[in-house]
PDB file of C-alpha atoms in Angstrom:
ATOM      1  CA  UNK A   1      14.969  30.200 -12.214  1.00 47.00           C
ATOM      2  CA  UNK A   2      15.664  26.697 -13.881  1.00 56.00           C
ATOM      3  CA  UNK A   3      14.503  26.269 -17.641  1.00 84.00           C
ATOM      4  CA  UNK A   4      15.495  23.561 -19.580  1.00 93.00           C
ATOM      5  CA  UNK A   5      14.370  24.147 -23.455  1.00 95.00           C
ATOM      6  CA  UNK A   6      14.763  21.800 -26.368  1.00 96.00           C
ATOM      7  CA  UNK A   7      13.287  21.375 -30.177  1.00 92.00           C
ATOM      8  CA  UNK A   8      10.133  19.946 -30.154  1.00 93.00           C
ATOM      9  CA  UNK A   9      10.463  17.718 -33.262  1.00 97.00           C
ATOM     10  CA  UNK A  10      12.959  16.016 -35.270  1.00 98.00           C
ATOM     11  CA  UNK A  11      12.775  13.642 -38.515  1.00 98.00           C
ATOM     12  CA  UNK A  12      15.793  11.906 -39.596  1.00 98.00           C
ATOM     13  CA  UNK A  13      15.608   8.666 -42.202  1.00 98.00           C
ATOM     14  CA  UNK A  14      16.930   4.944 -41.079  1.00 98.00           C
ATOM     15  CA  UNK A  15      20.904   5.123 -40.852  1.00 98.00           C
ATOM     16  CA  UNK A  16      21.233   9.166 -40.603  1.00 98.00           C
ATOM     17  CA  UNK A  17      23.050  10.352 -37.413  1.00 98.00           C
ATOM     18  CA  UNK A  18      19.899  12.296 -35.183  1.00 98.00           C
ATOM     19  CA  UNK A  19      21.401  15.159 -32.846  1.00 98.00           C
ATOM     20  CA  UNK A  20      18.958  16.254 -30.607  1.00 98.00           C
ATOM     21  CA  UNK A  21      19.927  19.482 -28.857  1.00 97.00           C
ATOM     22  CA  UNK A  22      18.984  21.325 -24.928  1.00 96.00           C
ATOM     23  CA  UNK A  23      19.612  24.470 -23.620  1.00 96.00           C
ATOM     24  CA  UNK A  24      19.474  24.824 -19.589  1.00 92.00           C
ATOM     25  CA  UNK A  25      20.122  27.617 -17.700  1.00 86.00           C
ATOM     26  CA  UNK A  26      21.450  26.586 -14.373  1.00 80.00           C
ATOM     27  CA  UNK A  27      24.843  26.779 -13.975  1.00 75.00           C
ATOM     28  CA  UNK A  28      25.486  24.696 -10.580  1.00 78.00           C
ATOM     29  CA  UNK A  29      23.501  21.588 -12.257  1.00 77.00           C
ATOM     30  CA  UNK A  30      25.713  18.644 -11.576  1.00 81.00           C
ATOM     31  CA  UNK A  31      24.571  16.137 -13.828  1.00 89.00           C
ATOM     32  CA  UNK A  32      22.634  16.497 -16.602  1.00 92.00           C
ATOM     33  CA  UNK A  33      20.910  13.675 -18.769  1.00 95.00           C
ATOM     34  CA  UNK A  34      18.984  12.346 -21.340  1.00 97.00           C
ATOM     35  CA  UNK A  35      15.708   9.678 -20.890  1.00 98.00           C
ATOM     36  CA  UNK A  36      13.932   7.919 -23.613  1.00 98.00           C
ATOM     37  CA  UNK A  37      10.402   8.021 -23.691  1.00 98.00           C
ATOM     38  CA  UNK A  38       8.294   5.388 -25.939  1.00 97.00           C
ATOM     39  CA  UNK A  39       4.247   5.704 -25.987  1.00 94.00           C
ATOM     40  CA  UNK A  40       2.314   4.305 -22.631  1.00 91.00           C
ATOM     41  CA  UNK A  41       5.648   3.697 -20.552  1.00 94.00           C
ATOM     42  CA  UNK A  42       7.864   5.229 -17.961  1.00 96.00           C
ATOM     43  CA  UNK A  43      11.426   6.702 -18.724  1.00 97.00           C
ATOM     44  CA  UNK A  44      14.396   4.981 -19.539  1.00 97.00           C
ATOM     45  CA  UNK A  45      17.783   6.726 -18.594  1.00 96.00           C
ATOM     46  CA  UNK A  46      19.802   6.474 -21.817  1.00 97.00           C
ATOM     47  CA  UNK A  47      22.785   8.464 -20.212  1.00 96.00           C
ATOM     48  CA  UNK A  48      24.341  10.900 -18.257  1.00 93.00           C
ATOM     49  CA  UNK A  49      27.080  13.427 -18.006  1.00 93.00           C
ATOM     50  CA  UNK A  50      28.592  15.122 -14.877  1.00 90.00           C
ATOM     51  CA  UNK A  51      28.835  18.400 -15.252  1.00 87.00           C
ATOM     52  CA  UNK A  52      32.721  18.805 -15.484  1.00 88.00           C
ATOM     53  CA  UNK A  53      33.150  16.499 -18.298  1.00 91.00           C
ATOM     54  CA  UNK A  54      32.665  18.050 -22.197  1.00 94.00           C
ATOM     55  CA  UNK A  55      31.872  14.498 -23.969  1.00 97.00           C
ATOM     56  CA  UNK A  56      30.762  11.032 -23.031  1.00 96.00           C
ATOM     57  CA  UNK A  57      30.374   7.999 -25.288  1.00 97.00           C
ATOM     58  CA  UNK A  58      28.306   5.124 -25.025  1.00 94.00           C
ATOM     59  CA  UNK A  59      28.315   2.222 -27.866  1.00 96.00           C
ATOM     60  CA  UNK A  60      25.796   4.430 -30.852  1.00 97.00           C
ATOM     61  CA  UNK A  61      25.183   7.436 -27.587  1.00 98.00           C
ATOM     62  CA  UNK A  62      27.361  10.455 -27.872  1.00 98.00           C
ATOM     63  CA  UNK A  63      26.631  13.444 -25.204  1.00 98.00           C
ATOM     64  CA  UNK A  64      28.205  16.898 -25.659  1.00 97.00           C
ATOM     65  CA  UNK A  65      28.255  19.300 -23.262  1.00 96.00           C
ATOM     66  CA  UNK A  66      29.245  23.358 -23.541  1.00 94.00           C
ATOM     67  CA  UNK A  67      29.338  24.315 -20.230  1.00 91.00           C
ATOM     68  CA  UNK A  68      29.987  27.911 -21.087  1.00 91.00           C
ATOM     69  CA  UNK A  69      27.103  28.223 -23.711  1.00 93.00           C
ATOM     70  CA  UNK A  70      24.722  25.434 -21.312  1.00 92.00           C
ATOM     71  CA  UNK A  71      24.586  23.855 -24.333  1.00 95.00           C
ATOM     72  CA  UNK A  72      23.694  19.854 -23.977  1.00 96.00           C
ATOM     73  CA  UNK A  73      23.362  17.357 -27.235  1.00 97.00           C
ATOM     74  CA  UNK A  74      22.715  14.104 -27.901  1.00 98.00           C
ATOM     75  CA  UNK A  75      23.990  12.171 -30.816  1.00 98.00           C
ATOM     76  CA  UNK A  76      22.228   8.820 -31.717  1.00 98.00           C
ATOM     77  CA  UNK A  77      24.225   6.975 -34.370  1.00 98.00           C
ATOM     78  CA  UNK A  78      23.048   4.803 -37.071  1.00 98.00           C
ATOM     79  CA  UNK A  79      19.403   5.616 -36.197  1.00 98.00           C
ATOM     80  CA  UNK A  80      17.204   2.782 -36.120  1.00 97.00           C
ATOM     81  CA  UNK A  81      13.558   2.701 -36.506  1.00 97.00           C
ATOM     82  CA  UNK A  82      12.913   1.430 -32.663  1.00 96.00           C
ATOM     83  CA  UNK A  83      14.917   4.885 -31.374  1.00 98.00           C
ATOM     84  CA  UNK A  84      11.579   6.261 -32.530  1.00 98.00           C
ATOM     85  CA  UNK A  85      10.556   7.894 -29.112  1.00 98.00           C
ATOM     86  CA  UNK A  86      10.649  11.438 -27.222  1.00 98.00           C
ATOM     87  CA  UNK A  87      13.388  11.932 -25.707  1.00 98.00           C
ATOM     88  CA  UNK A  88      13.862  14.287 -22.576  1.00 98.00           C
ATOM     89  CA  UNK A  89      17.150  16.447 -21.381  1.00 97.00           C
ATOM     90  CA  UNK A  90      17.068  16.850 -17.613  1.00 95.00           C
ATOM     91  CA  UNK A  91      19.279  18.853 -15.437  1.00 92.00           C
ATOM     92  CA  UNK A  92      19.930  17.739 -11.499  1.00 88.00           C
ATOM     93  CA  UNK A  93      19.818  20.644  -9.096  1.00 80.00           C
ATOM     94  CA  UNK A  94      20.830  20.082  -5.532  1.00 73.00           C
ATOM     95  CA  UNK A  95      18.346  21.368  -2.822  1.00 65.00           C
ATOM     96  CA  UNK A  96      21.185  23.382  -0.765  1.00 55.00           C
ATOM     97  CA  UNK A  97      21.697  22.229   2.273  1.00 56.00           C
ATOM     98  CA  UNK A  98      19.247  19.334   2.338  1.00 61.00           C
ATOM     99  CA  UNK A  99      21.267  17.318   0.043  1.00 66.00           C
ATOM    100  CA  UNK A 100      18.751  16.574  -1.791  1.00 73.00           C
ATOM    101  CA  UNK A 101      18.604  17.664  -5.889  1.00 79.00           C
ATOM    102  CA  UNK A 102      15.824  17.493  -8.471  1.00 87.00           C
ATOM    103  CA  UNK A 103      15.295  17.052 -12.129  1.00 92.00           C
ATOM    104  CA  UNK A 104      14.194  19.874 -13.891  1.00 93.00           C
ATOM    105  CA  UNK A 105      12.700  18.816 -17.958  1.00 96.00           C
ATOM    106  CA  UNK A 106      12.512  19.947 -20.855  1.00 96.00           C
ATOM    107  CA  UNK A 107       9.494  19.379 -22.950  1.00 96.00           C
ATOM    108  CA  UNK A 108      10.787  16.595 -25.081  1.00 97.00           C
ATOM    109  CA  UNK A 109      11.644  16.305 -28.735  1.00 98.00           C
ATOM    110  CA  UNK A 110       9.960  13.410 -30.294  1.00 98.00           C
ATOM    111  CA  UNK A 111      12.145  11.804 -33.036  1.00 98.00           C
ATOM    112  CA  UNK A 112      10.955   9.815 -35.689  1.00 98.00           C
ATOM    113  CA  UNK A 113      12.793   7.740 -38.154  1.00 97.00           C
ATOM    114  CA  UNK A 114      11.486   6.935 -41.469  1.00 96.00           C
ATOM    115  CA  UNK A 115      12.315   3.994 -42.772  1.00 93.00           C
TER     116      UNK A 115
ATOM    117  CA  UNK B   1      18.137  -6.637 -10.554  1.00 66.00           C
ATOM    118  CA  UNK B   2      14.318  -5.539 -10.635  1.00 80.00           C
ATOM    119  CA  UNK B   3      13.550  -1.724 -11.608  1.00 94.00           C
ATOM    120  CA  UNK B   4      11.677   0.518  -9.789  1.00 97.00           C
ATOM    121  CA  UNK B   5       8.479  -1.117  -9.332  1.00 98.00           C
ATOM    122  CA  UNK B   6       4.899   1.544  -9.712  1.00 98.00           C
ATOM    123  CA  UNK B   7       1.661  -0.128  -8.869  1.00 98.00           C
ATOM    124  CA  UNK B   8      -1.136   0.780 -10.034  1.00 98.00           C
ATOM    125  CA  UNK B   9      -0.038   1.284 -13.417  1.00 97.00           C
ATOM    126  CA  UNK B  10      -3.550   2.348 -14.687  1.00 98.00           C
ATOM    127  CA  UNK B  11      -6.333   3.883 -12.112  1.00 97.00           C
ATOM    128  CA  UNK B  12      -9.516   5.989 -12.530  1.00 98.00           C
ATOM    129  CA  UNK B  13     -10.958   8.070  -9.932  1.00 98.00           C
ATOM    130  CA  UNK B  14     -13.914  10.813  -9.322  1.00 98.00           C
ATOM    131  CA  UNK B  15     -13.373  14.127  -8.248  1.00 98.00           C
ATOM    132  CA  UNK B  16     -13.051  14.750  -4.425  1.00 98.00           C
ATOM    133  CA  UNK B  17     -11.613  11.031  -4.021  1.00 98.00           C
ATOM    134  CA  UNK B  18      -8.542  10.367  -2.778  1.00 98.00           C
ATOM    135  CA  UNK B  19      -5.674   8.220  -4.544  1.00 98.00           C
ATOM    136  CA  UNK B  20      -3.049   6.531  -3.063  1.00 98.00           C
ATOM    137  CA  UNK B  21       0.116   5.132  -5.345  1.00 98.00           C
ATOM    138  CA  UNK B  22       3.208   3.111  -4.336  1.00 98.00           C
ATOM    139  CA  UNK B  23       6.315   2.612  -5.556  1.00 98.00           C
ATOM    140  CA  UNK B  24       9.033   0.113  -4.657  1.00 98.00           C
ATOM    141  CA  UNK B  25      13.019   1.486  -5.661  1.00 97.00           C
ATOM    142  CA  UNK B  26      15.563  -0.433  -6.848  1.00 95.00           C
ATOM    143  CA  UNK B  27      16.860  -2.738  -4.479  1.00 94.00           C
ATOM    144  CA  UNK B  28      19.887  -0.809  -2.520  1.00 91.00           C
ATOM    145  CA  UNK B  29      18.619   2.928  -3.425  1.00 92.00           C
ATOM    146  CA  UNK B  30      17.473   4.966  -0.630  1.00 91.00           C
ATOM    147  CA  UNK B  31      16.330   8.020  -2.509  1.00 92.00           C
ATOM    148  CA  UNK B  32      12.766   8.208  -3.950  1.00 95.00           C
ATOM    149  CA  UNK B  33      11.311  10.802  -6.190  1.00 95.00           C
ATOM    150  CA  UNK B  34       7.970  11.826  -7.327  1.00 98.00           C
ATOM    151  CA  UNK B  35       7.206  13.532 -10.645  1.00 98.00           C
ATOM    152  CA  UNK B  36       3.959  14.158 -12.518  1.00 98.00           C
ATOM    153  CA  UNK B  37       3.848  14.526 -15.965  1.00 98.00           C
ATOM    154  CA  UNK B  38       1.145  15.755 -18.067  1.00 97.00           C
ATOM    155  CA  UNK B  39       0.630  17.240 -21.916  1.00 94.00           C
ATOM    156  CA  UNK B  40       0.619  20.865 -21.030  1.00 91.00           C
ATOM    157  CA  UNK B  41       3.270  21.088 -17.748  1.00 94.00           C
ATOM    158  CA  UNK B  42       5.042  18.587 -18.811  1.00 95.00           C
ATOM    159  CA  UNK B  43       7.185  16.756 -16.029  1.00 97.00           C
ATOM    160  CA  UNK B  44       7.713  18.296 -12.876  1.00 97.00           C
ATOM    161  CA  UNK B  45       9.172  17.276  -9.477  1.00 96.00           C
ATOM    162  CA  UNK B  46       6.866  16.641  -6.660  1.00 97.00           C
ATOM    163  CA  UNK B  47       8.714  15.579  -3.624  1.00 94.00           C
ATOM    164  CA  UNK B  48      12.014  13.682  -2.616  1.00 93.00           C
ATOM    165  CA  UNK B  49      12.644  11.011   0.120  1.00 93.00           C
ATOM    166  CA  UNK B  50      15.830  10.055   1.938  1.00 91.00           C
ATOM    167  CA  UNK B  51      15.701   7.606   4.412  1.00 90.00           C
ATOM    168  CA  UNK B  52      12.221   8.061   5.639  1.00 94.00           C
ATOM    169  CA  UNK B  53      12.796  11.672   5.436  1.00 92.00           C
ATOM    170  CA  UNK B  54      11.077  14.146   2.646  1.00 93.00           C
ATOM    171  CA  UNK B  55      14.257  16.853   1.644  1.00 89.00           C
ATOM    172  CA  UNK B  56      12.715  18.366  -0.955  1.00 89.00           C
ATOM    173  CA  UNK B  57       9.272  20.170  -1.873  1.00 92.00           C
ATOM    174  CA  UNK B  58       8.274  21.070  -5.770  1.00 93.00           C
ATOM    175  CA  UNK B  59       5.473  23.846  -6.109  1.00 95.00           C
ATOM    176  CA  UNK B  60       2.275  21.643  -5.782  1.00 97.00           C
ATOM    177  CA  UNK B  61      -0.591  22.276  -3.091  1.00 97.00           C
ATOM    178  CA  UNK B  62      -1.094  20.367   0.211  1.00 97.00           C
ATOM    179  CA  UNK B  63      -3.540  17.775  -1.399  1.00 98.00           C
ATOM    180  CA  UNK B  64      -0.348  16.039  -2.747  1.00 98.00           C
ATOM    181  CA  UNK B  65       1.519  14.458   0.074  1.00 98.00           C
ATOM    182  CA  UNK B  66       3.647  11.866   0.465  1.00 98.00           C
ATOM    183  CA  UNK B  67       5.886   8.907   2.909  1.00 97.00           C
ATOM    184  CA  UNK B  68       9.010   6.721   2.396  1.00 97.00           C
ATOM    185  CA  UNK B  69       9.063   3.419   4.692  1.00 97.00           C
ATOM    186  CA  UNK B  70      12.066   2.396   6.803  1.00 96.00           C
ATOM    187  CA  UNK B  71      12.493  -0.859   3.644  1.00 95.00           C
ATOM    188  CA  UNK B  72      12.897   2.795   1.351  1.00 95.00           C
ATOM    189  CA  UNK B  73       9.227   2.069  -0.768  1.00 98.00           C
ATOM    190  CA  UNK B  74       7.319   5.100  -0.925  1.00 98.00           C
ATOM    191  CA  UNK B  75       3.165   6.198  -1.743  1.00 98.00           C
ATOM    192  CA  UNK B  76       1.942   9.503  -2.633  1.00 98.00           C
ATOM    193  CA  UNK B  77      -0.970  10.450  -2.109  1.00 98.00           C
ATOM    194  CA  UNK B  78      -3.529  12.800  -3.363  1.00 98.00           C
ATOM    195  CA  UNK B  79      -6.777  14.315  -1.981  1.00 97.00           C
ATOM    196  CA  UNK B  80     -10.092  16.022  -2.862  1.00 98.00           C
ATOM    197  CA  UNK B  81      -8.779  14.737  -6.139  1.00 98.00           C
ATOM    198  CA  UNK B  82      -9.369  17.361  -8.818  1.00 98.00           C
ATOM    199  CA  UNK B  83     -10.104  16.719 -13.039  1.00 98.00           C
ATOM    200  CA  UNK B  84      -6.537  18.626 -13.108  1.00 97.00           C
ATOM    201  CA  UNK B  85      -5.109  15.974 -11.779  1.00 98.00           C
ATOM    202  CA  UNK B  86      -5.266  13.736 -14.172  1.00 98.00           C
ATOM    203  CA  UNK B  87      -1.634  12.633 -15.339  1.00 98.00           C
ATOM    204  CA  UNK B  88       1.139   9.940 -15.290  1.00 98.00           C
ATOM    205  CA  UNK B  89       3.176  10.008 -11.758  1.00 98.00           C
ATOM    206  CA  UNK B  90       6.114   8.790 -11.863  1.00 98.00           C
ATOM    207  CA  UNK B  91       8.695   7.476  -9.260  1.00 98.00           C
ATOM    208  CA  UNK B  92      11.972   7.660  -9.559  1.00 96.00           C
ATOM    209  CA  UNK B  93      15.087   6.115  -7.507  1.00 95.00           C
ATOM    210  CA  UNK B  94      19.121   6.586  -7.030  1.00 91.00           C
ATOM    211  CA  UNK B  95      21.807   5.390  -4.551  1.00 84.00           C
ATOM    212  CA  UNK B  96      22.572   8.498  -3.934  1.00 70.00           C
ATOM    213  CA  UNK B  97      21.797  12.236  -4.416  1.00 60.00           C
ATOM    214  CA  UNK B  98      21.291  12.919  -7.451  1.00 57.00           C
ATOM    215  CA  UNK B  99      23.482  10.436 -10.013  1.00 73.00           C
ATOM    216  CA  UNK B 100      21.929   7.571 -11.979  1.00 87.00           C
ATOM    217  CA  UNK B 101      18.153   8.145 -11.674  1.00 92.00           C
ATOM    218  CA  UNK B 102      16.230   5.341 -12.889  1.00 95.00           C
ATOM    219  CA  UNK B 103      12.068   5.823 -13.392  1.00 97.00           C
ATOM    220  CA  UNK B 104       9.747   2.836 -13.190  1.00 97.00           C
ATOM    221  CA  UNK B 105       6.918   2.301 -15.677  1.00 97.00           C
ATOM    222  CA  UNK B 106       4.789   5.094 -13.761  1.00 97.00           C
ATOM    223  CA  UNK B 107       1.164   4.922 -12.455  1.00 98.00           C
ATOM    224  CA  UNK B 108      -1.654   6.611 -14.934  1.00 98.00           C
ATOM    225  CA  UNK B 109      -4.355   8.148 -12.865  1.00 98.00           C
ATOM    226  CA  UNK B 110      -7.725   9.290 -14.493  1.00 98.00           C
ATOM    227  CA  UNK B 111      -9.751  11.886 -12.472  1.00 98.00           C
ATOM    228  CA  UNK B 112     -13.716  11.962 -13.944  1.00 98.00           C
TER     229      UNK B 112
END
């Protein structure tokens, strides 16, 4: 079955690097991605990786991905106070046949930055 | 270009009513999803449309159901609503299968 499992918590101080790291399990996930959560609202797609790549980089956004551990991370530089959020990992598994895939969560680490 | 579009963003029902939300994609994305999110499950996947067409199934009972129109907007709906229902539904839409996914603001249902 699919699990997706991350830290629940993480505290880093106004100009620190945050990495927030996610396990999955599913090997034939083709994309895999990270959304931003802030209190009361929907989720915001930060980024995403296909599964054959090992690193994508986008302006303060670095993703890393260990395919053979189904290791996932997400590097936020030069944390700011507004990337105060939860943030979710999120594999993409297609529905065989159908084409058709779904998103399978992880619980969320919520990140706060101290000032 | 407009995001995906939820409405209503805040309802509150009694149990054994039924609820009906709607959710409008981005313009040019044919593929709708449905998710539910609450503090102890977390988010998890309801259903999937593809050009009027449900694909995909996630493990909830009959009560949820759902349509996609021929313009690609989609409602869910529930029934005989239950307290355990209460949560934040979210849609979700891509071009395609499965690449950029982009969630609207999501629809926050309260069952009393």
């Amino acid at each position: 079955g699919e699990d997706v499992e991350q830290s629940l918590f993480l505290s880093v101080r106004e100009g620190d690097s945050s990495v927030i790291n996610c396990t999955y399990t599913d090997s034939s996930s083709t994309y895999l991605y990270w959304y931003k959560q802030e209190p009361g609202a929907g989720l915001q797609l930060l980024t995403y990786i296909f599964s054959n790549m090992d690193m994508k980089q986008d302006q303060r956004l670095t993703v890393l991905l260990n395919k053979k551990d189904k290791h996932l991370s997400l590097r936020i530089a030069d944390t700011q106070t507004g990337d105060s959020a939860i943030y979710f990992c999120a594999e993409s598994i297609g529905y065989s046949g159908a084409g058709s895939y779904q998103l399978t969560f992880g619980k969320g680490t919520k990140l706060s930055v101290i000032p | 270009k407009a995001g995906v579009t939820q409405t209503p963003r805040y309802l509150i029902k009694t149990r054994g009513q039924q609820v009906t939300l709607s959710c409008s994609p981005i313009s040019g994305h044919r593929s709708v999803s449905w998710y539910q999110q609450t503090p102890g499950q977390g988010l998890q996947f309801l259903f999937e449309y593809f050009s009027e067409t449900q694909r995909n199934k996630g493990n909830f009972p009959g009560r949820f159901s759902g349509r996609q129109f021929s313009n690609s907007r989609s409602e869910m709906n529930v029934s005989t609503l239950e307290l355990g229902d209460s949560a934040l539904y979210l849609c979700a839409s891509s071009q395609e299968t499965g690449n950029t996914i982009y969630f609207g603001e999501g629809s926050w249902l309260t069952v009393v």
